[in-house]
Coordinates of C-alpha atoms and ligand atoms in Angstrom, one line a residue:
M24 CA 27.8 -58.0 21.2
T25 CA 30.9 -55.8 21.4
S26 CA 30.5 -52.2 22.4
A27 CA 31.6 -49.3 20.2
R28 CA 35.2 -48.3 20.1
E29 CA 35.4 -44.6 21.0
F30 CA 37.9 -42.1 19.7
D31 CA 38.1 -38.3 19.3
F32 CA 38.9 -38.6 15.6
L33 CA 38.2 -41.5 13.2
V34 CA 40.2 -41.3 10.0
L35 CA 39.3 -43.7 7.1
G36 CA 42.4 -44.2 5.0
S37 CA 46.2 -44.0 5.4
G38 CA 47.4 -42.1 2.3
I39 CA 48.9 -38.6 2.4
A40 CA 45.6 -37.0 3.4
G41 CA 44.7 -39.4 6.2
L42 CA 48.1 -39.5 7.7
F43 CA 48.8 -35.8 7.6
F44 CA 45.4 -35.2 9.2
A45 CA 46.1 -37.8 11.9
L46 CA 49.5 -36.5 12.8
K47 CA 48.1 -33.1 13.4
A48 CA 44.9 -34.2 15.2
A49 CA 46.9 -36.4 17.5
T50 CA 48.0 -33.4 19.4
H51 CA 44.3 -32.7 20.3
G52 CA 43.0 -36.2 21.1
R53 CA 42.9 -39.9 20.3
V54 CA 42.9 -40.9 16.7
A55 CA 41.9 -44.2 15.1
I56 CA 43.1 -44.8 11.5
A57 CA 41.1 -47.6 9.8
T58 CA 42.7 -48.7 6.5
K59 CA 41.6 -51.5 4.3
K60 CA 44.8 -53.2 3.4
H61 CA 48.4 -52.9 4.5
R62 CA 49.0 -49.3 5.9
A63 CA 51.2 -48.2 3.0
E64 CA 48.8 -49.4 0.3
S65 CA 47.3 -46.2 -1.3
N66 CA 47.5 -44.1 -4.4
T67 CA 49.9 -42.0 -2.5
N68 CA 52.4 -44.8 -2.4
Y69 CA 52.5 -45.0 -6.2
A70 CA 52.8 -41.2 -7.0
Q71 CA 55.8 -40.7 -9.2
G72 CA 56.0 -37.1 -10.6
G73 CA 55.9 -35.2 -7.3
I74 CA 54.2 -32.2 -5.6
A75 CA 53.6 -28.9 -7.5
S76 CA 54.5 -25.9 -5.4
V77 CA 56.1 -22.5 -5.9
T78 CA 59.6 -22.6 -4.4
S79 CA 61.7 -21.0 -7.0
K80 CA 62.5 -17.3 -7.6
E81 CA 61.6 -17.7 -11.3
D82 CA 58.1 -18.9 -10.4
S83 CA 55.2 -17.1 -8.7
F84 CA 51.8 -17.9 -7.1
E85 CA 50.2 -16.1 -9.9
M86 CA 51.7 -18.4 -12.5
H87 CA 50.8 -21.5 -10.6
L88 CA 47.3 -20.1 -10.2
R89 CA 47.1 -19.4 -13.9
D90 CA 48.3 -22.8 -15.0
T91 CA 45.8 -24.5 -12.6
L92 CA 42.9 -22.4 -13.9
E93 CA 43.8 -23.0 -17.5
A94 CA 44.0 -26.8 -17.0
G95 CA 40.7 -26.7 -15.1
A96 CA 39.0 -25.3 -18.2
G97 CA 36.9 -22.6 -16.5
L98 CA 35.5 -24.7 -13.7
C99 CA 38.0 -24.1 -10.9
R100 CA 37.0 -21.9 -7.9
E101 CA 39.7 -19.2 -8.1
H102 CA 39.7 -18.5 -4.3
V103 CA 40.2 -22.2 -3.6
V104 CA 43.1 -22.4 -6.1
R105 CA 44.7 -19.2 -4.7
T106 CA 44.5 -20.5 -1.1
I107 CA 45.9 -23.9 -1.9
V108 CA 48.7 -22.6 -4.0
Q109 CA 49.7 -20.0 -1.4
E110 CA 49.6 -22.3 1.6
G111 CA 51.5 -25.1 -0.2
P112 CA 55.0 -24.1 0.7
A113 CA 54.3 -24.0 4.4
R114 CA 52.9 -27.5 4.3
I115 CA 55.8 -28.7 2.3
E116 CA 58.2 -27.3 4.9
E117 CA 56.3 -29.4 7.5
L118 CA 56.6 -32.5 5.4
I119 CA 60.4 -31.9 5.2
R120 CA 60.4 -31.4 9.0
H121 CA 58.8 -34.9 9.3
G122 CA 61.8 -36.2 7.4
M123 CA 60.8 -36.1 3.8
R124 CA 63.8 -36.0 1.4
F125 CA 63.2 -34.3 -1.9
T126 CA 65.8 -34.7 -4.7
E127 CA 68.3 -31.9 -4.8
R128 CA 70.7 -30.7 -7.4
V129 CA 74.0 -28.8 -7.3
I130 CA 73.5 -25.1 -8.2
P131 CA 75.7 -24.4 -11.2
D132 CA 78.8 -22.2 -10.4
S133 CA 78.1 -22.3 -6.7
N134 CA 81.0 -24.2 -5.2
G135 CA 78.7 -27.2 -4.5
A136 CA 75.7 -25.4 -2.9
R137 CA 72.5 -27.4 -3.4
E138 CA 68.8 -26.6 -4.1
L139 CA 65.6 -28.5 -4.7
D140 CA 65.6 -30.1 -8.1
L141 CA 62.3 -29.0 -9.8
G142 CA 60.6 -31.2 -12.4
R143 CA 58.2 -30.2 -15.1
E144 CA 54.9 -31.7 -16.2
G145 CA 52.1 -31.1 -18.6
G146 CA 50.3 -27.8 -18.3
H147 CA 53.0 -26.2 -16.1
S148 CA 54.6 -23.0 -17.5
K149 CA 57.5 -23.4 -15.0
R150 CA 59.6 -26.1 -13.4
R151 CA 57.9 -26.4 -10.0
I152 CA 57.5 -30.1 -9.2
L153 CA 59.3 -31.2 -6.0
H154 CA 60.1 -34.9 -6.3
A155 CA 62.1 -37.8 -4.9
K156 CA 63.4 -39.1 -8.2
D157 CA 60.4 -41.0 -9.6
M158 CA 59.3 -42.5 -6.3
T159 CA 57.9 -39.4 -4.6
G160 CA 54.8 -41.1 -3.2
R161 CA 56.7 -43.9 -1.6
E162 CA 59.0 -41.5 0.1
I163 CA 56.1 -39.4 1.4
E164 CA 54.1 -42.5 2.6
Q165 CA 57.1 -43.9 4.4
T166 CA 57.9 -40.5 6.0
L167 CA 54.4 -40.1 7.3
L168 CA 54.0 -43.7 8.5
A169 CA 57.2 -43.4 10.4
A170 CA 56.0 -40.2 12.1
A171 CA 52.6 -41.8 12.8
A172 CA 54.3 -44.8 14.4
R173 CA 56.1 -42.4 16.8
E174 CA 52.8 -40.9 17.9
P175 CA 51.2 -42.6 20.9
N176 CA 47.8 -41.0 20.3
I177 CA 47.4 -42.8 16.9
S178 CA 46.0 -46.3 16.7
M179 CA 46.3 -47.9 13.3
F180 CA 43.8 -50.6 12.2
E181 CA 45.1 -52.4 9.1
N182 CA 42.8 -54.7 7.0
H183 CA 39.8 -52.8 8.3
V184 CA 37.3 -51.9 5.6
A185 CA 34.8 -49.1 6.4
I186 CA 31.4 -50.2 5.3
D187 CA 29.1 -47.2 6.0
L188 CA 29.0 -44.0 8.0
I189 CA 26.7 -43.9 11.0
V190 CA 24.5 -40.8 10.7
A191 CA 22.0 -39.3 13.2
S192 CA 19.0 -39.4 10.9
K193 CA 19.3 -43.2 10.7
L194 CA 19.1 -43.3 14.5
G195 CA 15.9 -41.3 14.5
V196 CA 17.6 -38.0 15.6
A197 CA 15.9 -34.9 14.1
G198 CA 17.9 -31.8 13.1
P199 CA 20.8 -31.3 10.7
Q200 CA 22.5 -34.4 9.5
R201 CA 25.4 -35.4 11.8
C202 CA 28.0 -38.2 11.5
L203 CA 28.7 -40.2 14.6
G204 CA 31.1 -42.9 13.4
A205 CA 31.4 -45.8 11.0
Y206 CA 30.8 -49.5 10.7
V207 CA 34.1 -51.2 9.8
L208 CA 34.7 -54.8 8.8
S209 CA 37.8 -56.5 10.2
K210 CA 39.0 -58.7 7.4
Q211 CA 40.8 -61.1 9.8
S212 CA 37.9 -61.8 12.2
G213 CA 35.0 -61.1 9.8
E214 CA 33.5 -59.0 12.7
V215 CA 31.9 -55.7 12.0
I216 CA 33.2 -53.2 14.5
T217 CA 31.4 -50.0 15.5
F218 CA 33.8 -47.0 15.7
A219 CA 32.2 -43.9 17.4
A220 CA 33.8 -40.5 17.0
P221 CA 32.5 -36.9 16.9
I222 CA 34.9 -36.2 14.0
V223 CA 35.0 -38.6 11.1
V224 CA 37.4 -38.1 8.2
L225 CA 37.0 -39.6 4.7
A226 CA 40.5 -39.9 3.3
T227 CA 39.8 -42.9 1.2
G228 CA 41.2 -41.7 -2.1
G229 CA 39.9 -42.1 -5.6
C230 CA 38.0 -44.6 -7.8
G231 CA 40.3 -45.7 -10.7
K232 CA 39.1 -49.3 -10.3
V233 CA 35.7 -48.3 -11.6
Y234 CA 37.4 -48.6 -15.1
L235 CA 38.9 -51.6 -16.7
Y236 CA 42.3 -49.9 -17.3
T237 CA 43.7 -47.7 -14.6
T238 CA 46.9 -46.6 -13.1
N239 CA 45.4 -47.0 -9.6
P240 CA 46.1 -49.8 -7.2
D241 CA 43.3 -52.1 -6.0
I242 CA 42.3 -50.0 -3.0
A243 CA 40.9 -47.3 -5.3
T244 CA 37.2 -48.4 -5.4
G245 CA 35.6 -45.0 -4.6
D246 CA 34.4 -46.2 -1.1
G247 CA 34.4 -42.7 0.4
V248 CA 32.3 -41.2 -2.3
A249 CA 29.9 -44.1 -2.1
M250 CA 29.6 -44.0 1.7
A251 CA 29.1 -40.2 1.7
Y252 CA 26.4 -40.5 -0.9
R253 CA 24.6 -43.2 1.0
A254 CA 24.8 -41.0 4.1
G255 CA 23.2 -38.1 2.2
A256 CA 26.2 -35.8 1.4
G257 CA 26.3 -33.9 -1.9
I258 CA 28.6 -35.3 -4.6
A259 CA 29.9 -33.1 -7.5
N260 CA 31.6 -33.2 -10.8
M261 CA 32.1 -37.0 -11.0
E262 CA 32.1 -36.8 -14.8
F263 CA 35.6 -35.4 -14.7
I264 CA 37.6 -38.6 -14.6
Q265 CA 41.2 -37.9 -15.6
F266 CA 42.8 -40.4 -17.9
H267 CA 46.6 -40.4 -17.7
P268 CA 48.0 -40.4 -21.2
T269 CA 50.9 -42.8 -20.6
C270 CA 50.3 -46.1 -18.8
F271 CA 52.7 -48.8 -19.8
Y272 CA 51.2 -51.1 -22.5
H273 CA 52.3 -54.6 -21.6
P274 CA 50.1 -57.7 -21.0
K275 CA 51.8 -58.4 -17.7
A276 CA 52.5 -54.9 -16.3
K277 CA 49.3 -54.2 -14.3
S278 CA 48.6 -50.5 -13.9
F279 CA 52.2 -49.3 -14.3
L280 CA 52.4 -45.5 -14.9
I281 CA 55.0 -43.8 -17.0
S282 CA 55.3 -40.4 -15.3
E283 CA 54.5 -37.2 -17.1
A284 CA 57.8 -36.0 -15.8
V285 CA 59.4 -38.2 -18.5
R286 CA 57.8 -35.9 -21.1
G287 CA 58.8 -33.0 -18.8
E288 CA 62.4 -34.1 -19.4
G289 CA 62.0 -34.2 -23.2
A290 CA 60.2 -37.5 -24.2
V291 CA 57.9 -37.1 -27.2
L292 CA 54.9 -39.1 -28.3
R293 CA 55.0 -40.9 -31.6
T294 CA 52.8 -43.2 -33.7
L295 CA 54.0 -46.7 -34.3
R296 CA 55.4 -45.4 -37.6
G297 CA 57.6 -43.0 -35.6
V298 CA 55.7 -39.8 -36.4
E299 CA 55.4 -37.2 -33.7
F300 CA 51.7 -36.2 -33.6
M301 CA 51.1 -33.8 -30.7
D302 CA 51.9 -30.7 -32.7
H303 CA 48.6 -31.2 -34.5
Y304 CA 46.7 -30.9 -31.2
H305 CA 48.3 -28.2 -29.0
P306 CA 51.1 -25.6 -29.0
R307 CA 52.7 -27.2 -26.0
K308 CA 52.8 -30.5 -27.9
S309 CA 53.6 -33.5 -25.7
L310 CA 53.4 -31.2 -22.6
A311 CA 49.9 -30.0 -23.3
P312 CA 47.3 -30.5 -20.4
R313 CA 46.5 -34.1 -19.8
D314 CA 42.9 -34.1 -21.2
I315 CA 44.2 -32.9 -24.5
V316 CA 47.1 -35.4 -24.7
A317 CA 44.9 -38.4 -23.6
R318 CA 42.3 -37.5 -26.3
A319 CA 44.9 -37.0 -28.9
I320 CA 46.3 -40.5 -28.2
D321 CA 42.8 -42.0 -28.2
N322 CA 42.2 -40.3 -31.6
E323 CA 45.5 -41.5 -33.1
M324 CA 44.8 -45.1 -31.9
K325 CA 41.3 -45.0 -33.3
R326 CA 42.5 -43.6 -36.6
S327 CA 45.4 -46.1 -37.1
G328 CA 43.8 -49.1 -35.4
D329 CA 46.9 -49.5 -33.3
D330 CA 46.7 -50.7 -29.8
Y331 CA 49.1 -48.2 -28.4
V332 CA 51.4 -45.3 -29.2
L333 CA 55.1 -44.7 -28.3
L334 CA 56.8 -42.5 -25.7
D335 CA 60.3 -41.8 -26.8
I336 CA 63.1 -40.5 -24.5
T337 CA 65.9 -42.2 -26.4
S338 CA 67.3 -38.8 -27.5
K339 CA 68.5 -38.2 -23.9
P340 CA 71.7 -39.6 -22.5
A341 CA 71.2 -43.1 -21.0
R342 CA 72.9 -42.0 -17.7
F343 CA 70.5 -39.1 -17.2
V344 CA 67.4 -41.3 -17.8
M345 CA 68.7 -44.0 -15.4
D346 CA 69.5 -41.5 -12.7
R347 CA 66.3 -39.4 -13.1
F348 CA 63.8 -42.3 -13.5
P349 CA 65.4 -45.3 -11.7
Y350 CA 62.1 -46.9 -10.8
I351 CA 60.5 -46.5 -14.3
Y352 CA 63.8 -47.6 -15.9
Q353 CA 64.1 -50.8 -13.7
T354 CA 60.4 -51.7 -14.1
C355 CA 60.5 -51.4 -17.9
L356 CA 63.7 -53.5 -17.9
Q357 CA 61.9 -56.2 -15.9
Y358 CA 59.5 -56.5 -18.8
G359 CA 62.3 -56.6 -21.3
L360 CA 62.3 -53.0 -22.4
D361 CA 65.3 -50.7 -22.1
M362 CA 63.8 -47.2 -22.3
T363 CA 67.2 -45.6 -23.0
K364 CA 67.3 -47.5 -26.3
D365 CA 63.7 -48.2 -27.3
P366 CA 60.5 -46.1 -27.1
I367 CA 57.9 -47.2 -24.5
P368 CA 54.5 -48.5 -25.6
V369 CA 51.8 -46.5 -23.8
V370 CA 48.0 -46.1 -23.6
P371 CA 45.7 -43.8 -21.6
A372 CA 44.2 -45.2 -18.4
A373 CA 41.8 -43.9 -15.7
H374 CA 44.0 -42.1 -13.2
Y375 CA 42.3 -39.5 -11.0
Q376 CA 38.8 -38.5 -9.8
C377 CA 38.5 -34.7 -10.1
G378 CA 35.1 -34.6 -8.5
G379 CA 34.0 -36.1 -5.2
V380 CA 32.3 -35.3 -1.9
I381 CA 31.5 -31.6 -1.8
T382 CA 33.6 -29.8 0.8
D383 CA 34.7 -26.3 1.6
L384 CA 38.4 -25.4 1.8
N385 CA 38.5 -26.9 5.3
G386 CA 37.3 -30.4 4.2
Q387 CA 33.9 -29.8 5.8
T388 CA 31.2 -31.8 4.0
E389 CA 27.4 -31.0 4.1
I390 CA 27.1 -33.4 7.1
Q391 CA 28.2 -32.1 10.5
G392 CA 31.2 -33.9 11.9
L393 CA 32.1 -35.4 8.5
Y394 CA 35.2 -34.2 6.7
A395 CA 36.6 -35.3 3.3
I396 CA 40.1 -34.6 2.3
G397 CA 42.4 -35.6 -0.5
E398 CA 41.2 -37.3 -3.7
V399 CA 37.8 -38.2 -2.3
A400 CA 36.9 -34.5 -1.9
C401 CA 35.7 -32.0 -4.4
T402 CA 37.0 -28.6 -3.2
G403 CA 36.9 -26.7 -6.5
L404 CA 40.7 -26.8 -7.0
H405 CA 40.7 -29.1 -10.1
G406 CA 37.7 -27.9 -12.0
A407 CA 37.2 -29.9 -15.2
N408 CA 40.8 -31.2 -15.3
R409 CA 43.5 -31.4 -12.6
L410 CA 46.8 -29.9 -13.2
A411 CA 49.5 -32.5 -12.8
S412 CA 51.0 -32.9 -9.3
N413 CA 48.3 -30.6 -7.7
S414 CA 46.7 -33.5 -5.8
L415 CA 49.3 -34.2 -3.2
L416 CA 49.5 -30.5 -2.6
E417 CA 45.7 -30.2 -2.1
A418 CA 45.8 -33.2 0.3
L419 CA 48.4 -31.5 2.5
V420 CA 46.7 -28.1 2.6
C421 CA 43.2 -29.4 3.2
A422 CA 44.3 -31.9 5.9
H423 CA 45.9 -29.0 7.8
R424 CA 42.9 -26.8 7.4
A425 CA 40.5 -29.6 8.4
V426 CA 42.3 -30.1 11.7
L427 CA 42.1 -26.4 12.4
R428 CA 38.4 -26.4 11.7
A429 CA 37.6 -29.6 13.5
T430 CA 39.4 -28.6 16.6
T431 CA 37.9 -25.1 16.8
Q432 CA 34.3 -25.7 15.8
S433 CA 33.0 -28.8 17.4
S434 CA 29.2 -29.4 17.6
P435 CA 27.5 -30.1 21.0
S436 CA 27.5 -33.8 22.0
L437 CA 24.3 -35.7 20.9
N438 CA 24.5 -38.3 23.7
V439 CA 22.9 -40.9 21.4
P440 CA 24.1 -44.4 21.8
V441 CA 25.6 -45.7 18.6
P442 CA 24.1 -49.1 17.9
P443 CA 26.0 -52.1 16.8
W444 CA 25.9 -53.4 13.2
Q445 CA 22.8 -55.5 12.4
S446 CA 23.5 -58.4 10.2
G447 CA 19.9 -59.6 10.1
H448 CA 19.5 -63.1 8.6
A449 CA 22.5 -62.9 6.4
T450 CA 24.1 -66.2 5.5
D451 CA 27.4 -67.0 3.8
P452 CA 27.3 -66.2 0.1
D453 CA 26.4 -69.1 -2.2
E454 CA 27.7 -68.0 -5.6
L455 CA 30.8 -65.8 -5.5
V456 CA 30.8 -65.8 -9.3
V457 CA 28.0 -63.1 -9.1
V458 CA 30.6 -60.8 -7.5
S459 CA 33.4 -61.4 -9.9
H460 CA 31.1 -61.3 -13.0
N461 CA 29.5 -58.0 -12.0
W462 CA 32.9 -56.5 -11.1
D463 CA 34.2 -57.2 -14.6
E464 CA 31.0 -56.1 -16.3
I465 CA 30.9 -52.7 -14.6
R466 CA 34.5 -52.0 -15.2
R467 CA 34.3 -53.0 -18.9
L468 CA 31.1 -51.0 -19.5
M469 CA 32.5 -47.9 -17.9
W470 CA 35.6 -48.2 -20.1
D471 CA 33.5 -48.8 -23.3
Y472 CA 30.6 -46.4 -22.7
V473 CA 31.9 -43.7 -20.2
G474 CA 35.5 -43.4 -21.3
I475 CA 37.6 -40.6 -22.9
V476 CA 35.0 -39.8 -25.6
R477 CA 31.3 -40.1 -24.7
T478 CA 27.9 -39.9 -26.4
T479 CA 24.5 -39.4 -24.8
K480 CA 23.4 -42.7 -26.2
R481 CA 26.3 -44.6 -24.7
L482 CA 25.8 -42.9 -21.3
E483 CA 22.1 -43.8 -21.3
R484 CA 23.0 -47.4 -22.2
A485 CA 25.5 -47.4 -19.3
R486 CA 22.9 -46.0 -16.9
A487 CA 20.3 -48.7 -17.7
R488 CA 22.9 -51.5 -17.4
I489 CA 24.2 -50.1 -14.1
A490 CA 20.7 -49.8 -12.6
F491 CA 20.1 -53.5 -13.4
L492 CA 23.4 -54.5 -11.8
Q493 CA 22.7 -52.3 -8.8
Q494 CA 19.5 -54.2 -8.1
E495 CA 21.2 -57.6 -8.3
I496 CA 24.1 -56.3 -6.0
Q497 CA 21.6 -54.9 -3.5
E498 CA 19.8 -58.2 -3.2
Y499 CA 23.1 -60.0 -2.7
Y500 CA 24.2 -57.4 -0.2
W501 CA 21.2 -57.9 2.1
D502 CA 21.0 -61.6 1.8
F503 CA 24.6 -62.5 2.5
T504 CA 27.3 -61.7 5.1
V505 CA 29.5 -58.8 4.0
S506 CA 33.0 -59.4 2.6
A507 CA 35.5 -56.9 1.4
D508 CA 34.9 -58.0 -2.3
L509 CA 31.2 -57.5 -2.0
L510 CA 31.6 -54.1 -0.3
E511 CA 33.9 -52.9 -3.1
L512 CA 31.6 -54.2 -5.8
R513 CA 28.7 -52.3 -4.2
N514 CA 30.8 -49.2 -4.1
I515 CA 32.1 -49.3 -7.7
A516 CA 28.5 -49.8 -8.8
T517 CA 27.4 -46.7 -6.9
V518 CA 30.3 -44.6 -8.1
A519 CA 29.7 -45.8 -11.7
E520 CA 26.1 -44.6 -11.3
L521 CA 27.3 -41.2 -10.0
I522 CA 29.8 -40.7 -12.8
V523 CA 27.1 -41.4 -15.4
A524 CA 24.5 -39.2 -13.6
C525 CA 26.9 -36.3 -13.5
A526 CA 27.9 -36.8 -17.1
L527 CA 24.3 -36.8 -18.2
Q528 CA 23.7 -33.5 -16.3
R529 CA 26.3 -31.7 -18.4
P530 CA 25.2 -30.8 -21.9
E531 CA 28.6 -29.5 -23.1
S532 CA 32.2 -30.7 -23.5
R533 CA 34.6 -29.2 -21.0
G534 CA 38.0 -30.4 -19.8
L535 CA 37.9 -34.2 -19.2
H536 CA 34.2 -34.5 -20.1
Y537 CA 34.1 -34.8 -23.9
I538 CA 30.8 -35.7 -25.4
L539 CA 30.2 -35.9 -29.2
D540 CA 26.6 -34.6 -29.0
F541 CA 27.8 -31.4 -27.4
P542 CA 31.4 -31.0 -28.7
K543 CA 32.0 -27.4 -27.4
P544 CA 32.0 -25.7 -24.0
D545 CA 28.7 -23.9 -23.2
P546 CA 29.4 -20.6 -21.4
A547 CA 26.2 -21.1 -19.4
W548 CA 27.9 -24.1 -17.7
A549 CA 31.2 -22.4 -17.1
Q550 CA 30.9 -22.1 -13.3
R551 CA 28.2 -24.8 -12.8
D552 CA 29.0 -28.0 -11.0
S553 CA 27.0 -31.2 -11.7
V554 CA 25.6 -32.3 -8.3
V555 CA 24.0 -35.5 -7.1
R556 CA 22.3 -36.2 -3.8
K557 CA 20.6 -39.4 -2.7
P558 CA 16.8 -39.0 -2.9
S559 CA 15.5 -39.1 0.7
Ligands
LIG604 P1 45.2 -42.5 -1.1 O1 46.6 -42.2 -1.1 O2 44.7 -43.3 -2.3 O3 44.8 -43.3 0.2 C1 43.5 -43.8 0.4 C2 43.5 -44.7 1.6 O4 42.2 -45.0 2.0 C3 44.3 -46.0 1.5 O5 45.0 -46.2 2.7 C4 43.2 -47.0 1.3 O6 43.5 -48.3 1.7 C5 42.1 -46.4 2.2 N1 40.7 -46.8 2.0 C6 40.0 -46.8 0.9 N2 38.8 -47.2 1.1 C7 38.7 -47.6 2.4 C8 37.7 -48.2 3.2 N3 36.5 -48.5 2.7 N4 38.0 -48.4 4.5 C9 39.2 -48.2 5.0 N5 40.2 -47.6 4.3 C10 40.0 -47.4 3.0 N6 49.4 -36.9 -7.6 C11 50.3 -35.9 -7.5 O7 50.0 -34.8 -7.0 N7 51.6 -36.1 -8.0 C12 52.0 -37.3 -8.5 O8 53.1 -37.4 -8.9 C13 51.0 -38.3 -8.7 N8 51.4 -39.5 -9.2 C14 50.5 -40.5 -9.2 C15 50.8 -41.7 -9.7 C16 50.0 -42.8 -9.7 C17 50.4 -44.1 -10.2 C18 48.7 -42.6 -9.1 C19 47.7 -43.8 -9.1 C20 48.3 -41.4 -8.7 C21 49.2 -40.3 -8.7 N9 48.8 -39.1 -8.2 C22 49.7 -38.1 -8.2 C23 47.5 -38.9 -7.5 C24 47.8 -38.9 -6.0 O9 48.7 -40.0 -5.8 C25 46.5 -39.2 -5.3 O10 45.5 -38.3 -5.7 C26 46.8 -39.0 -3.8 O11 47.9 -39.8 -3.4 C27 45.5 -39.3 -3.0 O12 45.8 -39.3 -1.6 P2 44.7 -39.7 -0.6 O13 45.3 -39.6 0.7 O14 43.5 -38.8 -0.9 O15 44.3 -41.2 -1.0
LIG605 C1 52.8 -38.5 -13.1 O1 53.9 -38.6 -12.5 O2 52.7 -38.4 -14.3 C2 51.6 -38.3 -12.3 C3 51.4 -37.0 -11.8 C4 50.0 -36.7 -11.3 O3 49.1 -37.5 -11.5 O4 49.8 -35.6 -10.8

């Protein structure tokens, strides 16, 4: 039996939130980062458009605040938005000090002086998106990983999947719930390692893989939300799953996003017959907030029976497109499409989880010693629909604030030994087809019944089906030794259950939650979150 590995901070996840937290925490103590695949594999790594922040004289915090509130459809917490918007520029300065290189442009009539090149995306009234061409996430991830590699106080555990949080109540300790560490599966050895730390940080990202079609990479299985829920933390607003309007439609291009910045630079949406349609839906046309554009595309596809719509940037000079969007241009080319000459076939796909583990602005969850930052958290910034490029910003600001909180407000030591993982009588799995079948079934039923347009009947059907699958997965979980696939299946089932539970709580349509039985927003729900907690 191996004893617990002890650290001052245990960070689960190595995207922008986890790495930014770890870099700051490392000046206060020893930090372990457990991450379930290669260290760079994260949603962060695939971010294209950039980070929204006020850096130009033509822009203001008030305008960024207003755009965020408008996109959020009445559900954002204004003080949260204000704080994150105002603290953004200082965090971006720090990112630049770590070595991040944002794209610059030459200021016209300035003898070659340069300034940050600001992109534009849906819902933004000003150009305010800092970007590294269309590979912003990769540049951020590489910058932060390089900084973390220089930090002796950070230990990185790749291919280590967190299974569950270790909480005091499960060890028979009375009093407020407290997190003491996590059980983590080493994929190489198959061993379950006990990590003990007084501060545990969920930075596990989102849950796009709960849906059949998503822009997210395979890591996005909602593990953090599922673990926090099992540990007793409150989870809010999971019905607000953001569908990105423009995912590349090609049988072989898995999850490839066509950035909203392409529309920001003038691309327009058309039907297969070449007709622009967004002017029927919103005055900002193709640059309307994301929920409106995704629903408009869904509607056009249902009306016409077409499998996709077209995103057309052929009116722009080819040189400009190739220089501004080199990654998207090259990727489309690999699939035989030259976006400078032909419109791009696109469809909406699950993209971002606006709800999550309930936290304050400092990432503090309802459980002492447990923090949640980045996409896994629900701070109140996004409300019912996230404004484009606000998530990388939120991750930076809240990671910073979480370190400040965690290092100034520690709880007294509990002195309880953290027990090792109990595998009971588990044996090796007999029929792996159960895992793959249930995985496919959940993702398809979420797409069909809990997608862009919902009905109460479909949600109830989904709830019943998920409950049945949960039962089967639970039996499998207790009988057989854990594997990464089984853990992810258990987590997507839990997150699917939570999305449906939140959706059924909200008897109105608001932002990303559009339900035909209640097609209008209800003022009584304007500032109400849907909240779920595990029954004790
Ligand atoms: P992630 O970057 O997803 O990192 C999560 C980490 O947790 C990963 O390292 C993962 O391996 C690890 N992990 C997960 N589960 C476990 C577990 N059980 N055990 C151990 N480790 C675990 N937002 C913007 O603001 N601007 C953009 O331009 C933008 N573009 C996007 C483009 C794409 C294609 C996608 C998918 C998202 C985009 N987003 C964008 C959203 C943004 O990228 C994410 O919200 C943000 O990167 C989340 O950061 P994070 O650190 O919270 O999580
Ligand atoms: C994009 O580049 O379109 C993604 C931006 C975001 O999700 O914030």
